[in-house]
Amino acid sequence: MTGIKYAWDAVGGDPALGSRVSDGVRRDVLEARLPVRELARACVGACALAAAELGARRAGLAEVPEVRVDDGAVAAAFHSERLLQVDGRAPVAFAPLSRFWRTADGWVRTHANYPHHRARLLGALGLPAEASVDDVAARLAGLPALDVEQTVFGAGGLAVALRTPEEWAAHEQAAEVAARPLVERERLDSPHARVLPALDAAATPLLPAAGLRVLDLTRVLAGPVATRTLALLGADVLRVDAPQLPELADQHADTGFGKRSATLDLTADRDTFEELLASADVVVTGYRPGALDRFGLSPRALAERRPGLVVAQVSAWGAYGPWGGRRGFDSLVQVATGIALTEGAAGQPGALPAQALDHGTGYLLAAAVLRAVTEQSYDGGSRLVRLALARTARWLTDGIRPDRATDGLAYEGPDAWLAETDSPLGRLRHALPPLSFTGGPADWARPPVPWGSDPAAWR
């Protein structure tokens, strides 16, 4: 089964619609030892097909619009956070303490882009807040990698020991991940009809998600990519963050296209949240599993209060197993699952050419939401869709067939898939969306806005 067919099957798509997708294969795109290009193409293709299917359903079209997946557009989109410029300034990427470190017996990778994660890392290592890279390197050089992993995790920080693919395969969490489908799909209750307004078949562009209200409770990077995609397709996406946890500025700019941004204290402003939920069609969460449950935001609790809801969840390690409650990011999943070792060289760990687990999972999550809405239009019911970066990593390492094409179109860089737009944040250069189907949108209807600048209310 090819990558797109597998991804389409994973979100519950009709196999007969696979013929509506055509590939624009390009050489020298997302080059890696692992089939990153094929994974990226598959995730975007499945998402575009899900959008085209829903658009056809709502507009009463006789057939689903044709989908075109161009490797160049996909590659640019998978590098969106690196290609972004604000008033000509390059983005801030990883913080100094987010990197690989040598330990007494191997390697460990840390993630400390957020101030609270940096503080927890340094606290776990017994270092002062002003500690330098050299200070951390000296401390880690004398510690076993697995000890660092456990100590930092115990302090609420993020550090993962480098594992071989074989070591990860023998890990209990890997077994739990392998036992799950790429996309977990579940009906949460008895049918509740969803009747979406019909779309004008002649309207340009065709916006399959028009009229959907999406409550975005996500942070870097897969979840925001999914909701950014739903915003492209016409959904009213309201991102809601805790006021004490501001998003990284460049990350917010990159993933904020098409959305509004509000802050809300889920304890102090609970009535406001319930008002938002009462009119929401989709809730997307990207916090570690269980983190929002104490606020009554588990999937079943949400569906009980808002029948007919689609709940979409994404996490690093999955909502199960011994690591089910752990925080994580794409870079750390690569390290744990053996990807960093596979992509390394000369005794040094490496990385994928893009945050492919994040981006790929984000597009799959958006595809799963769109397919859930399509299914609801036939037989109703609240739905849960759930994905994990570690499960996407398993697909990349063990499940997707590389095409190793050598006769594709030439790739001359991302410029053909970049655009510039004015925004409240400044003049933005950004990657265009990679979804392409006949009659679909070519860009977002609105640029990103400053973090927390909108009221916590639907339009």
JSON list of C-alpha atoms in Angstrom, two decimals, residues 202-313:
[
{"chain": "A", "resi": 202, "resn": "ALA", "atom": "CA", "xyz": [-19.69, 27.94, -7.81]},
{"chain": "A", "resi": 203, "resn": "ALA", "atom": "CA", "xyz": [-18.09, 29.81, -4.92]},
{"chain": "A", "resi": 204, "resn": "THR", "atom": "CA", "xyz": [-14.39, 30.61, -5.21]},
{"chain": "A", "resi": 205, "resn": "PRO", "atom": "CA", "xyz": [-12.59, 29.36, -3.29]},
{"chain": "A", "resi": 206, "resn": "LEU", "atom": "CA", "xyz": [-14.41, 26.29, -2.08]},
{"chain": "A", "resi": 207, "resn": "LEU", "atom": "CA", "xyz": [-14.04, 26.25, 1.72]},
{"chain": "A", "resi": 208, "resn": "PRO", "atom": "CA", "xyz": [-15.03, 22.81, 3.06]},
{"chain": "A", "resi": 209, "resn": "ALA", "atom": "CA", "xyz": [-14.79, 23.82, 6.74]},
{"chain": "A", "resi": 210, "resn": "ALA", "atom": "CA", "xyz": [-16.74, 27.08, 6.42]},
{"chain": "A", "resi": 211, "resn": "GLY", "atom": "CA", "xyz": [-19.05, 27.54, 9.39]},
{"chain": "A", "resi": 212, "resn": "LEU", "atom": "CA", "xyz": [-17.18, 25.15, 11.68]},
{"chain": "A", "resi": 213, "resn": "ARG", "atom": "CA", "xyz": [-16.12, 26.57, 15.01]},
{"chain": "A", "resi": 214, "resn": "VAL", "atom": "CA", "xyz": [-12.82, 25.10, 16.18]},
{"chain": "A", "resi": 215, "resn": "LEU", "atom": "CA", "xyz": [-11.61, 25.58, 19.75]},
{"chain": "A", "resi": 216, "resn": "ASP", "atom": "CA", "xyz": [-7.82, 25.31, 19.54]},
{"chain": "A", "resi": 217, "resn": "LEU", "atom": "CA", "xyz": [-6.16, 24.20, 22.80]},
{"chain": "A", "resi": 218, "resn": "THR", "atom": "CA", "xyz": [-2.79, 23.29, 21.31]},
{"chain": "A", "resi": 219, "resn": "ARG", "atom": "CA", "xyz": [0.84, 24.27, 21.48]},
{"chain": "A", "resi": 220, "resn": "VAL", "atom": "CA", "xyz": [3.93, 23.57, 19.40]},
{"chain": "A", "resi": 221, "resn": "LEU", "atom": "CA", "xyz": [3.80, 22.18, 16.68]},
{"chain": "A", "resi": 222, "resn": "ALA", "atom": "CA", "xyz": [1.58, 19.37, 15.39]},
{"chain": "A", "resi": 223, "resn": "GLY", "atom": "CA", "xyz": [-1.66, 20.67, 16.90]},
{"chain": "A", "resi": 224, "resn": "PRO", "atom": "CA", "xyz": [-1.21, 24.25, 15.65]},
{"chain": "A", "resi": 225, "resn": "VAL", "atom": "CA", "xyz": [-0.40, 22.92, 12.16]},
{"chain": "A", "resi": 226, "resn": "ALA", "atom": "CA", "xyz": [-3.69, 21.00, 12.20]},
{"chain": "A", "resi": 227, "resn": "THR", "atom": "CA", "xyz": [-5.75, 23.99, 13.30]},
{"chain": "A", "resi": 228, "resn": "ARG", "atom": "CA", "xyz": [-3.90, 26.31, 10.90]},
{"chain": "A", "resi": 229, "resn": "THR", "atom": "CA", "xyz": [-5.01, 23.92, 8.15]},
{"chain": "A", "resi": 230, "resn": "LEU", "atom": "CA", "xyz": [-8.63, 23.96, 9.31]},
{"chain": "A", "resi": 231, "resn": "ALA", "atom": "CA", "xyz": [-8.47, 27.77, 9.29]},
{"chain": "A", "resi": 232, "resn": "LEU", "atom": "CA", "xyz": [-7.22, 27.68, 5.70]},
{"chain": "A", "resi": 233, "resn": "LEU", "atom": "CA", "xyz": [-10.31, 25.66, 4.79]},
{"chain": "A", "resi": 234, "resn": "GLY", "atom": "CA", "xyz": [-12.69, 28.25, 6.24]},
{"chain": "A", "resi": 235, "resn": "ALA", "atom": "CA", "xyz": [-13.15, 27.23, 9.88]},
{"chain": "A", "resi": 236, "resn": "ASP", "atom": "CA", "xyz": [-13.46, 29.88, 12.58]},
{"chain": "A", "resi": 237, "resn": "VAL", "atom": "CA", "xyz": [-10.45, 28.85, 14.69]},
{"chain": "A", "resi": 238, "resn": "LEU", "atom": "CA", "xyz": [-10.03, 30.41, 18.12]},
{"chain": "A", "resi": 239, "resn": "ARG", "atom": "CA", "xyz": [-6.80, 29.51, 19.81]},
{"chain": "A", "resi": 240, "resn": "VAL", "atom": "CA", "xyz": [-7.01, 29.73, 23.60]},
{"chain": "A", "resi": 241, "resn": "ASP", "atom": "CA", "xyz": [-3.93, 29.79, 25.85]},
{"chain": "A", "resi": 242, "resn": "ALA", "atom": "CA", "xyz": [-3.40, 30.14, 29.57]},
{"chain": "A", "resi": 243, "resn": "PRO", "atom": "CA", "xyz": [-2.43, 33.77, 30.27]},
{"chain": "A", "resi": 244, "resn": "GLN", "atom": "CA", "xyz": [0.67, 32.70, 32.21]},
{"chain": "A", "resi": 245, "resn": "LEU", "atom": "CA", "xyz": [2.04, 30.59, 29.32]},
{"chain": "A", "resi": 246, "resn": "PRO", "atom": "CA", "xyz": [2.71, 32.86, 26.34]},
{"chain": "A", "resi": 247, "resn": "GLU", "atom": "CA", "xyz": [3.63, 31.17, 23.09]},
{"chain": "A", "resi": 248, "resn": "LEU", "atom": "CA", "xyz": [7.03, 31.69, 21.52]},
{"chain": "A", "resi": 249, "resn": "ALA", "atom": "CA", "xyz": [6.65, 34.71, 19.24]},
{"chain": "A", "resi": 250, "resn": "ASP", "atom": "CA", "xyz": [7.95, 33.23, 16.00]},
{"chain": "A", "resi": 251, "resn": "GLN", "atom": "CA", "xyz": [6.16, 29.93, 16.57]},
{"chain": "A", "resi": 252, "resn": "HIS", "atom": "CA", "xyz": [2.93, 31.83, 17.11]},
{"chain": "A", "resi": 253, "resn": "ALA", "atom": "CA", "xyz": [3.44, 33.84, 13.93]},
{"chain": "A", "resi": 254, "resn": "ASP", "atom": "CA", "xyz": [4.13, 30.74, 11.83]},
{"chain": "A", "resi": 255, "resn": "THR", "atom": "CA", "xyz": [1.16, 28.70, 13.04]},
{"chain": "A", "resi": 256, "resn": "GLY", "atom": "CA", "xyz": [-1.27, 31.57, 13.60]},
{"chain": "A", "resi": 257, "resn": "PHE", "atom": "CA", "xyz": [-2.39, 32.14, 10.02]},
{"chain": "A", "resi": 258, "resn": "GLY", "atom": "CA", "xyz": [-6.15, 32.26, 9.68]},
{"chain": "A", "resi": 259, "resn": "LYS", "atom": "CA", "xyz": [-6.76, 32.10, 13.44]},
{"chain": "A", "resi": 260, "resn": "ARG", "atom": "CA", "xyz": [-7.73, 34.36, 16.27]},
{"chain": "A", "resi": 261, "resn": "SER", "atom": "CA", "xyz": [-5.85, 34.24, 19.58]},
{"chain": "A", "resi": 262, "resn": "ALA", "atom": "CA", "xyz": [-7.26, 34.64, 23.09]},
{"chain": "A", "resi": 263, "resn": "THR", "atom": "CA", "xyz": [-6.17, 33.92, 26.64]},
{"chain": "A", "resi": 264, "resn": "LEU", "atom": "CA", "xyz": [-8.35, 32.27, 29.24]},
{"chain": "A", "resi": 265, "resn": "ASP", "atom": "CA", "xyz": [-7.85, 30.95, 32.75]},
{"chain": "A", "resi": 266, "resn": "LEU", "atom": "CA", "xyz": [-9.76, 27.67, 32.79]},
{"chain": "A", "resi": 267, "resn": "THR", "atom": "CA", "xyz": [-10.32, 27.96, 36.54]},
{"chain": "A", "resi": 268, "resn": "ALA", "atom": "CA", "xyz": [-11.20, 31.62, 36.98]},
{"chain": "A", "resi": 269, "resn": "ASP", "atom": "CA", "xyz": [-13.01, 32.01, 33.64]},
{"chain": "A", "resi": 270, "resn": "ARG", "atom": "CA", "xyz": [-14.80, 28.67, 33.49]},
{"chain": "A", "resi": 271, "resn": "ASP", "atom": "CA", "xyz": [-18.15, 30.18, 32.48]},
{"chain": "A", "resi": 272, "resn": "THR", "atom": "CA", "xyz": [-16.50, 31.78, 29.47]},
{"chain": "A", "resi": 273, "resn": "PHE", "atom": "CA", "xyz": [-15.01, 28.47, 28.41]},
{"chain": "A", "resi": 274, "resn": "GLU", "atom": "CA", "xyz": [-18.37, 26.72, 28.75]},
{"chain": "A", "resi": 275, "resn": "GLU", "atom": "CA", "xyz": [-19.95, 29.38, 26.55]},
{"chain": "A", "resi": 276, "resn": "LEU", "atom": "CA", "xyz": [-17.29, 28.72, 23.91]},
{"chain": "A", "resi": 277, "resn": "LEU", "atom": "CA", "xyz": [-17.79, 24.96, 24.17]},
{"chain": "A", "resi": 278, "resn": "ALA", "atom": "CA", "xyz": [-21.57, 25.28, 23.84]},
{"chain": "A", "resi": 279, "resn": "SER", "atom": "CA", "xyz": [-21.15, 26.57, 20.28]},
{"chain": "A", "resi": 280, "resn": "ALA", "atom": "CA", "xyz": [-18.02, 24.68, 19.24]},
{"chain": "A", "resi": 281, "resn": "ASP", "atom": "CA", "xyz": [-18.03, 22.01, 16.54]},
{"chain": "A", "resi": 282, "resn": "VAL", "atom": "CA", "xyz": [-14.47, 20.80, 17.09]},
{"chain": "A", "resi": 283, "resn": "VAL", "atom": "CA", "xyz": [-12.09, 20.88, 20.06]},
{"chain": "A", "resi": 284, "resn": "VAL", "atom": "CA", "xyz": [-8.42, 20.17, 19.35]},
{"chain": "A", "resi": 285, "resn": "THR", "atom": "CA", "xyz": [-6.04, 19.56, 22.26]},
{"chain": "A", "resi": 286, "resn": "GLY", "atom": "CA", "xyz": [-2.27, 19.21, 22.18]},
{"chain": "A", "resi": 287, "resn": "TYR", "atom": "CA", "xyz": [-1.30, 19.04, 25.83]},
{"chain": "A", "resi": 288, "resn": "ARG", "atom": "CA", "xyz": [0.12, 15.88, 27.37]},
{"chain": "A", "resi": 289, "resn": "PRO", "atom": "CA", "xyz": [-2.56, 13.23, 27.98]},
{"chain": "A", "resi": 290, "resn": "GLY", "atom": "CA", "xyz": [-4.54, 13.83, 31.15]},
{"chain": "A", "resi": 291, "resn": "ALA", "atom": "CA", "xyz": [-3.32, 17.40, 31.63]},
{"chain": "A", "resi": 292, "resn": "LEU", "atom": "CA", "xyz": [-6.73, 18.89, 30.78]},
{"chain": "A", "resi": 293, "resn": "ASP", "atom": "CA", "xyz": [-8.86, 16.17, 32.34]},
{"chain": "A", "resi": 294, "resn": "ARG", "atom": "CA", "xyz": [-8.87, 17.89, 35.73]},
{"chain": "A", "resi": 295, "resn": "PHE", "atom": "CA", "xyz": [-10.68, 20.79, 34.06]},
{"chain": "A", "resi": 296, "resn": "GLY", "atom": "CA", "xyz": [-13.42, 18.46, 32.82]},
{"chain": "A", "resi": 297, "resn": "LEU", "atom": "CA", "xyz": [-11.94, 18.42, 29.33]},
{"chain": "A", "resi": 298, "resn": "SER", "atom": "CA", "xyz": [-11.60, 14.70, 28.73]},
{"chain": "A", "resi": 299, "resn": "PRO", "atom": "CA", "xyz": [-13.15, 13.66, 25.39]},
{"chain": "A", "resi": 300, "resn": "ARG", "atom": "CA", "xyz": [-16.19, 12.00, 26.95]},
{"chain": "A", "resi": 301, "resn": "ALA", "atom": "CA", "xyz": [-16.79, 14.86, 29.37]},
{"chain": "A", "resi": 302, "resn": "LEU", "atom": "CA", "xyz": [-16.67, 17.34, 26.48]},
{"chain": "A", "resi": 303, "resn": "ALA", "atom": "CA", "xyz": [-19.06, 15.24, 24.37]},
{"chain": "A", "resi": 304, "resn": "GLU", "atom": "CA", "xyz": [-21.50, 14.91, 27.27]},
{"chain": "A", "resi": 305, "resn": "ARG", "atom": "CA", "xyz": [-21.73, 18.69, 27.53]},
{"chain": "A", "resi": 306, "resn": "ARG", "atom": "CA", "xyz": [-21.66, 19.29, 23.77]},
{"chain": "A", "resi": 307, "resn": "PRO", "atom": "CA", "xyz": [-23.25, 16.32, 21.92]},
{"chain": "A", "resi": 308, "resn": "GLY", "atom": "CA", "xyz": [-22.13, 16.07, 18.32]},
{"chain": "A", "resi": 309, "resn": "LEU", "atom": "CA", "xyz": [-18.65, 17.41, 19.06]},
{"chain": "A", "resi": 310, "resn": "VAL", "atom": "CA", "xyz": [-15.49, 16.23, 17.31]},
{"chain": "A", "resi": 311, "resn": "VAL", "atom": "CA", "xyz": [-12.61, 15.96, 19.80]},
{"chain": "A", "resi": 312, "resn": "ALA", "atom": "CA", "xyz": [-9.13, 15.71, 18.31]},
{"chain": "A", "resi": 313, "resn": "GLN", "atom": "CA", "xyz": [-6.08, 14.96, 20.43]}
]
